[in-house]
Amino acid sequence: MKSGKQEAILLDKKQALAKAESFCVYQERSQKEVRYKLVEWGMRGDELEEIITDLIINNFLNEERFAKSYASGKFNIKHWGRVKIKQGLKLKGVPDKILQKAIYSIDDDDYLQTIEKLALKKAESLGENDPFKRKNKLMSYLQAKGFETDLILLVLKASNLN
């Protein structure tokens, strides 16, 4: 009977590098994700660091490109706000300076329009008549999506949803 845990695949340095290159080509990766995979494949110490360096030099691994891609994807596809995107990037081990650059690469006008679009859509689906409860539900929903409270209040006021 098989256990739910995969057996570690042990590779030599050359195989690990080739596999890591494929892993990075498939989609943008953070250094933390690649390190985790390399350890899973049996790489340690100097070998691991040499592979990471090789990936960076040959542009397979680029933390800033990863962060911007992640931020853009989470915003455009999942409609996440900057707070939630920032948390996600922190979990991926992205340094603060790069993280800030990535979350502020999102266009401010698009950002506010997205908050408004989500608020209007959610307001339509709410069966709440009490204005106070209605506003609180909209606020909670938008905060859970990762949008900042001050911007939510601004958009709700401008859209007459408060």
PDB file of C-alpha atoms in Angstrom:
ATOM      1  CA  MET A   1       0.000   0.000   0.000  1.00  0.00           C
ATOM      2  CA  LYS A   2       1.372   3.423  -0.981  1.00  0.00           C
ATOM      3  CA  SER A   3       1.621   6.183   1.560  1.00  0.00           C
ATOM      4  CA  GLY A   4       0.380   9.673   0.645  1.00  0.00           C
ATOM      5  CA  LYS A   5       3.920  11.069   0.790  1.00  0.00           C
ATOM      6  CA  GLN A   6       6.034  11.100  -2.373  1.00  0.00           C
ATOM      7  CA  GLU A   7       9.467   9.576  -2.200  1.00  0.00           C
ATOM      8  CA  ALA A   8      12.307  12.032  -2.626  1.00  0.00           C
ATOM      9  CA  ILE A   9      13.848  11.910  -6.089  1.00  0.00           C
ATOM     10  CA  LEU A  10      17.619  12.069  -5.736  1.00  0.00           C
ATOM     11  CA  LEU A  11      19.361  13.708  -8.679  1.00  0.00           C
ATOM     12  CA  ASP A  12      22.929  14.662  -9.431  1.00  0.00           C
ATOM     13  CA  LYS A  13      23.790  18.353  -9.872  1.00  0.00           C
ATOM     14  CA  LYS A  14      23.470  18.342 -13.675  1.00  0.00           C
ATOM     15  CA  GLN A  15      20.061  16.614 -13.574  1.00  0.00           C
ATOM     16  CA  ALA A  16      18.852  18.926 -10.801  1.00  0.00           C
ATOM     17  CA  LEU A  17      19.890  22.002 -12.799  1.00  0.00           C
ATOM     18  CA  ALA A  18      18.072  20.772 -15.925  1.00  0.00           C
ATOM     19  CA  LYS A  19      14.977  19.928 -13.901  1.00  0.00           C
ATOM     20  CA  ALA A  20      15.104  23.297 -12.090  1.00  0.00           C
ATOM     21  CA  GLU A  21      15.377  25.113 -15.438  1.00  0.00           C
ATOM     22  CA  SER A  22      12.253  23.300 -16.666  1.00  0.00           C
ATOM     23  CA  PHE A  23      10.504  24.069 -13.374  1.00  0.00           C
ATOM     24  CA  CYS A  24      11.267  27.792 -13.823  1.00  0.00           C
ATOM     25  CA  VAL A  25      10.362  27.862 -17.535  1.00  0.00           C
ATOM     26  CA  TYR A  26       6.918  26.386 -16.852  1.00  0.00           C
ATOM     27  CA  GLN A  27       5.970  29.419 -14.749  1.00  0.00           C
ATOM     28  CA  GLU A  28       7.663  32.191 -12.774  1.00  0.00           C
ATOM     29  CA  ARG A  29       8.989  30.906  -9.446  1.00  0.00           C
ATOM     30  CA  SER A  30      10.296  32.467  -6.262  1.00  0.00           C
ATOM     31  CA  GLN A  31      13.734  31.547  -4.978  1.00  0.00           C
ATOM     32  CA  LYS A  32      12.068  29.932  -1.970  1.00  0.00           C
ATOM     33  CA  GLU A  33      10.000  27.605  -4.199  1.00  0.00           C
ATOM     34  CA  VAL A  34      13.066  26.593  -6.235  1.00  0.00           C
ATOM     35  CA  ARG A  35      15.170  26.004  -3.109  1.00  0.00           C
ATOM     36  CA  TYR A  36      12.423  23.787  -1.699  1.00  0.00           C
ATOM     37  CA  LYS A  37      12.344  21.714  -4.906  1.00  0.00           C
ATOM     38  CA  LEU A  38      16.132  21.411  -5.027  1.00  0.00           C
ATOM     39  CA  VAL A  39      16.201  20.130  -1.441  1.00  0.00           C
ATOM     40  CA  GLU A  40      13.433  17.695  -2.378  1.00  0.00           C
ATOM     41  CA  TRP A  41      15.681  16.454  -5.216  1.00  0.00           C
ATOM     42  CA  GLY A  42      18.605  15.894  -2.847  1.00  0.00           C
ATOM     43  CA  MET A  43      20.605  19.080  -3.379  1.00  0.00           C
ATOM     44  CA  ARG A  44      22.300  20.623  -0.348  1.00  0.00           C
ATOM     45  CA  GLY A  45      24.917  23.217   0.557  1.00  0.00           C
ATOM     46  CA  ASP A  46      27.267  24.450  -2.154  1.00  0.00           C
ATOM     47  CA  GLU A  47      25.609  22.420  -4.919  1.00  0.00           C
ATOM     48  CA  LEU A  48      22.242  23.976  -4.142  1.00  0.00           C
ATOM     49  CA  GLU A  49      23.722  27.500  -4.059  1.00  0.00           C
ATOM     50  CA  GLU A  50      25.592  26.926  -7.332  1.00  0.00           C
ATOM     51  CA  ILE A  51      22.367  25.840  -9.041  1.00  0.00           C
ATOM     52  CA  ILE A  52      20.484  28.887  -7.684  1.00  0.00           C
ATOM     53  CA  THR A  53      23.307  31.168  -8.900  1.00  0.00           C
ATOM     54  CA  ASP A  54      23.283  29.472 -12.307  1.00  0.00           C
ATOM     55  CA  LEU A  55      19.497  29.937 -12.591  1.00  0.00           C
ATOM     56  CA  ILE A  56      19.797  33.628 -11.713  1.00  0.00           C
ATOM     57  CA  ILE A  57      22.721  34.266 -14.095  1.00  0.00           C
ATOM     58  CA  ASN A  58      20.877  32.566 -16.967  1.00  0.00           C
ATOM     59  CA  ASN A  59      17.673  34.476 -16.128  1.00  0.00           C
ATOM     60  CA  PHE A  60      15.585  31.405 -15.295  1.00  0.00           C
ATOM     61  CA  LEU A  61      15.088  32.834 -11.825  1.00  0.00           C
ATOM     62  CA  ASN A  62      14.327  36.508 -11.259  1.00  0.00           C
ATOM     63  CA  GLU A  63      12.683  37.501  -7.978  1.00  0.00           C
ATOM     64  CA  GLU A  64      11.459  40.890  -9.238  1.00  0.00           C
ATOM     65  CA  ARG A  65       9.931  39.385 -12.383  1.00  0.00           C
ATOM     66  CA  PHE A  66       8.283  36.685 -10.254  1.00  0.00           C
ATOM     67  CA  ALA A  67       6.860  39.245  -7.807  1.00  0.00           C
ATOM     68  CA  LYS A  68       5.418  41.454 -10.565  1.00  0.00           C
ATOM     69  CA  SER A  69       3.936  38.447 -12.345  1.00  0.00           C
ATOM     70  CA  TYR A  70       2.411  37.157  -9.103  1.00  0.00           C
ATOM     71  CA  ALA A  71       0.951  40.578  -8.216  1.00  0.00           C
ATOM     72  CA  SER A  72      -0.422  41.113 -11.708  1.00  0.00           C
ATOM     73  CA  GLY A  73      -1.975  37.643 -11.874  1.00  0.00           C
ATOM     74  CA  LYS A  74      -3.583  37.774  -8.441  1.00  0.00           C
ATOM     75  CA  PHE A  75      -4.980  41.238  -9.153  1.00  0.00           C
ATOM     76  CA  ASN A  76      -6.193  40.690 -12.726  1.00  0.00           C
ATOM     77  CA  ILE A  77      -7.466  37.129 -12.377  1.00  0.00           C
ATOM     78  CA  LYS A  78      -8.463  36.672  -8.739  1.00  0.00           C
ATOM     79  CA  HIS A  79      -9.174  40.358  -8.022  1.00  0.00           C
ATOM     80  CA  TRP A  80      -7.056  40.399  -4.888  1.00  0.00           C
ATOM     81  CA  GLY A  81      -6.140  43.660  -3.194  1.00  0.00           C
ATOM     82  CA  ARG A  82      -2.633  44.795  -2.299  1.00  0.00           C
ATOM     83  CA  VAL A  83      -2.895  43.570   1.318  1.00  0.00           C
ATOM     84  CA  LYS A  84      -3.614  39.976   0.270  1.00  0.00           C
ATOM     85  CA  ILE A  85      -1.041  40.063  -2.542  1.00  0.00           C
ATOM     86  CA  LYS A  86       1.571  41.346  -0.069  1.00  0.00           C
ATOM     87  CA  GLN A  87       0.808  38.460   2.316  1.00  0.00           C
ATOM     88  CA  GLY A  88       1.145  35.978  -0.532  1.00  0.00           C
ATOM     89  CA  LEU A  89       4.485  37.397  -1.617  1.00  0.00           C
ATOM     90  CA  LYS A  90       5.768  37.319   1.972  1.00  0.00           C
ATOM     91  CA  LEU A  91       4.856  33.629   2.160  1.00  0.00           C
ATOM     92  CA  LYS A  92       6.842  33.082  -1.042  1.00  0.00           C
ATOM     93  CA  GLY A  93       9.891  34.633   0.645  1.00  0.00           C
ATOM     94  CA  VAL A  94      10.059  37.755  -1.520  1.00  0.00           C
ATOM     95  CA  PRO A  95      12.145  40.573   0.050  1.00  0.00           C
ATOM     96  CA  ASP A  96      10.212  43.684   1.174  1.00  0.00           C
ATOM     97  CA  LYS A  97      11.830  46.052  -1.335  1.00  0.00           C
ATOM     98  CA  ILE A  98      10.854  43.844  -4.294  1.00  0.00           C
ATOM     99  CA  LEU A  99       7.449  43.128  -2.765  1.00  0.00           C
ATOM    100  CA  GLN A 100       6.670  46.877  -2.493  1.00  0.00           C
ATOM    101  CA  LYS A 101       7.738  47.462  -6.098  1.00  0.00           C
ATOM    102  CA  ALA A 102       5.471  44.630  -7.268  1.00  0.00           C
ATOM    103  CA  ILE A 103       2.318  45.672  -5.420  1.00  0.00           C
ATOM    104  CA  TYR A 104       2.666  49.276  -6.522  1.00  0.00           C
ATOM    105  CA  SER A 105       3.150  48.232 -10.139  1.00  0.00           C
ATOM    106  CA  ILE A 106      -0.649  47.763 -10.180  1.00  0.00           C
ATOM    107  CA  ASP A 107      -2.241  50.815 -11.820  1.00  0.00           C
ATOM    108  CA  ASP A 108      -4.087  52.975  -9.248  1.00  0.00           C
ATOM    109  CA  ASP A 109      -7.049  53.696 -11.554  1.00  0.00           C
ATOM    110  CA  ASP A 110      -7.493  49.988 -12.353  1.00  0.00           C
ATOM    111  CA  TYR A 111      -7.218  49.243  -8.648  1.00  0.00           C
ATOM    112  CA  LEU A 112     -10.001  51.663  -7.672  1.00  0.00           C
ATOM    113  CA  GLN A 113     -12.180  50.516 -10.595  1.00  0.00           C
ATOM    114  CA  THR A 114     -11.793  46.916  -9.462  1.00  0.00           C
ATOM    115  CA  ILE A 115     -12.859  47.805  -5.910  1.00  0.00           C
ATOM    116  CA  GLU A 116     -15.901  49.602  -7.326  1.00  0.00           C
ATOM    117  CA  LYS A 117     -16.794  46.757  -9.704  1.00  0.00           C
ATOM    118  CA  LEU A 118     -16.538  44.164  -6.907  1.00  0.00           C
ATOM    119  CA  ALA A 119     -18.545  46.377  -4.515  1.00  0.00           C
ATOM    120  CA  LEU A 120     -21.357  46.911  -7.035  1.00  0.00           C
ATOM    121  CA  LYS A 121     -21.510  43.222  -7.907  1.00  0.00           C
ATOM    122  CA  LYS A 122     -21.578  42.207  -4.247  1.00  0.00           C
ATOM    123  CA  ALA A 123     -24.182  44.885  -3.421  1.00  0.00           C
ATOM    124  CA  GLU A 124     -26.519  43.377  -6.046  1.00  0.00           C
ATOM    125  CA  SER A 125     -26.289  39.952  -4.431  1.00  0.00           C
ATOM    126  CA  LEU A 126     -26.887  41.192  -0.876  1.00  0.00           C
ATOM    127  CA  GLY A 127     -30.405  40.696   0.405  1.00  0.00           C
ATOM    128  CA  GLU A 128     -29.781  43.163   3.221  1.00  0.00           C
ATOM    129  CA  ASN A 129     -32.042  46.210   3.583  1.00  0.00           C
ATOM    130  CA  ASP A 130     -30.480  47.725   6.709  1.00  0.00           C
ATOM    131  CA  PRO A 131     -27.934  50.257   5.339  1.00  0.00           C
ATOM    132  CA  PHE A 132     -25.548  49.772   8.284  1.00  0.00           C
ATOM    133  CA  LYS A 133     -25.482  45.964   7.940  1.00  0.00           C
ATOM    134  CA  ARG A 134     -25.250  46.270   4.163  1.00  0.00           C
ATOM    135  CA  LYS A 135     -22.200  48.558   4.396  1.00  0.00           C
ATOM    136  CA  ASN A 136     -20.561  46.231   6.940  1.00  0.00           C
ATOM    137  CA  LYS A 137     -21.075  43.217   4.676  1.00  0.00           C
ATOM    138  CA  LEU A 138     -19.566  45.079   1.715  1.00  0.00           C
ATOM    139  CA  MET A 139     -16.632  46.220   3.876  1.00  0.00           C
ATOM    140  CA  SER A 140     -15.995  42.698   5.175  1.00  0.00           C
ATOM    141  CA  TYR A 141     -16.151  41.214   1.686  1.00  0.00           C
ATOM    142  CA  LEU A 142     -13.725  43.745   0.197  1.00  0.00           C
ATOM    143  CA  GLN A 143     -11.332  43.521   3.159  1.00  0.00           C
ATOM    144  CA  ALA A 144     -11.295  39.726   2.791  1.00  0.00           C
ATOM    145  CA  LYS A 145     -10.282  40.252  -0.855  1.00  0.00           C
ATOM    146  CA  GLY A 146      -7.309  42.238   0.475  1.00  0.00           C
ATOM    147  CA  PHE A 147      -8.308  45.833  -0.208  1.00  0.00           C
ATOM    148  CA  GLU A 148      -7.370  48.668   2.138  1.00  0.00           C
ATOM    149  CA  THR A 149     -10.116  50.042   4.426  1.00  0.00           C
ATOM    150  CA  ASP A 150      -9.546  53.697   3.493  1.00  0.00           C
ATOM    151  CA  LEU A 151      -9.863  52.935  -0.233  1.00  0.00           C
ATOM    152  CA  ILE A 152     -12.961  50.794   0.321  1.00  0.00           C
ATOM    153  CA  LEU A 153     -14.631  53.650   2.232  1.00  0.00           C
ATOM    154  CA  LEU A 154     -13.657  56.095  -0.515  1.00  0.00           C
ATOM    155  CA  VAL A 155     -15.134  53.895  -3.246  1.00  0.00           C
ATOM    156  CA  LEU A 156     -18.312  53.076  -1.292  1.00  0.00           C
ATOM    157  CA  LYS A 157     -18.916  56.794  -0.712  1.00  0.00           C
ATOM    158  CA  ALA A 158     -18.231  57.711  -4.353  1.00  0.00           C
ATOM    159  CA  SER A 159     -20.554  54.908  -5.542  1.00  0.00           C
ATOM    160  CA  ASN A 160     -23.299  55.801  -3.036  1.00  0.00           C
ATOM    161  CA  LEU A 161     -23.020  52.352  -1.472  1.00  0.00           C
ATOM    162  CA  ASN A 162     -22.397  53.585   2.102  1.00  0.00           C
TER     163      ASN A 162
END
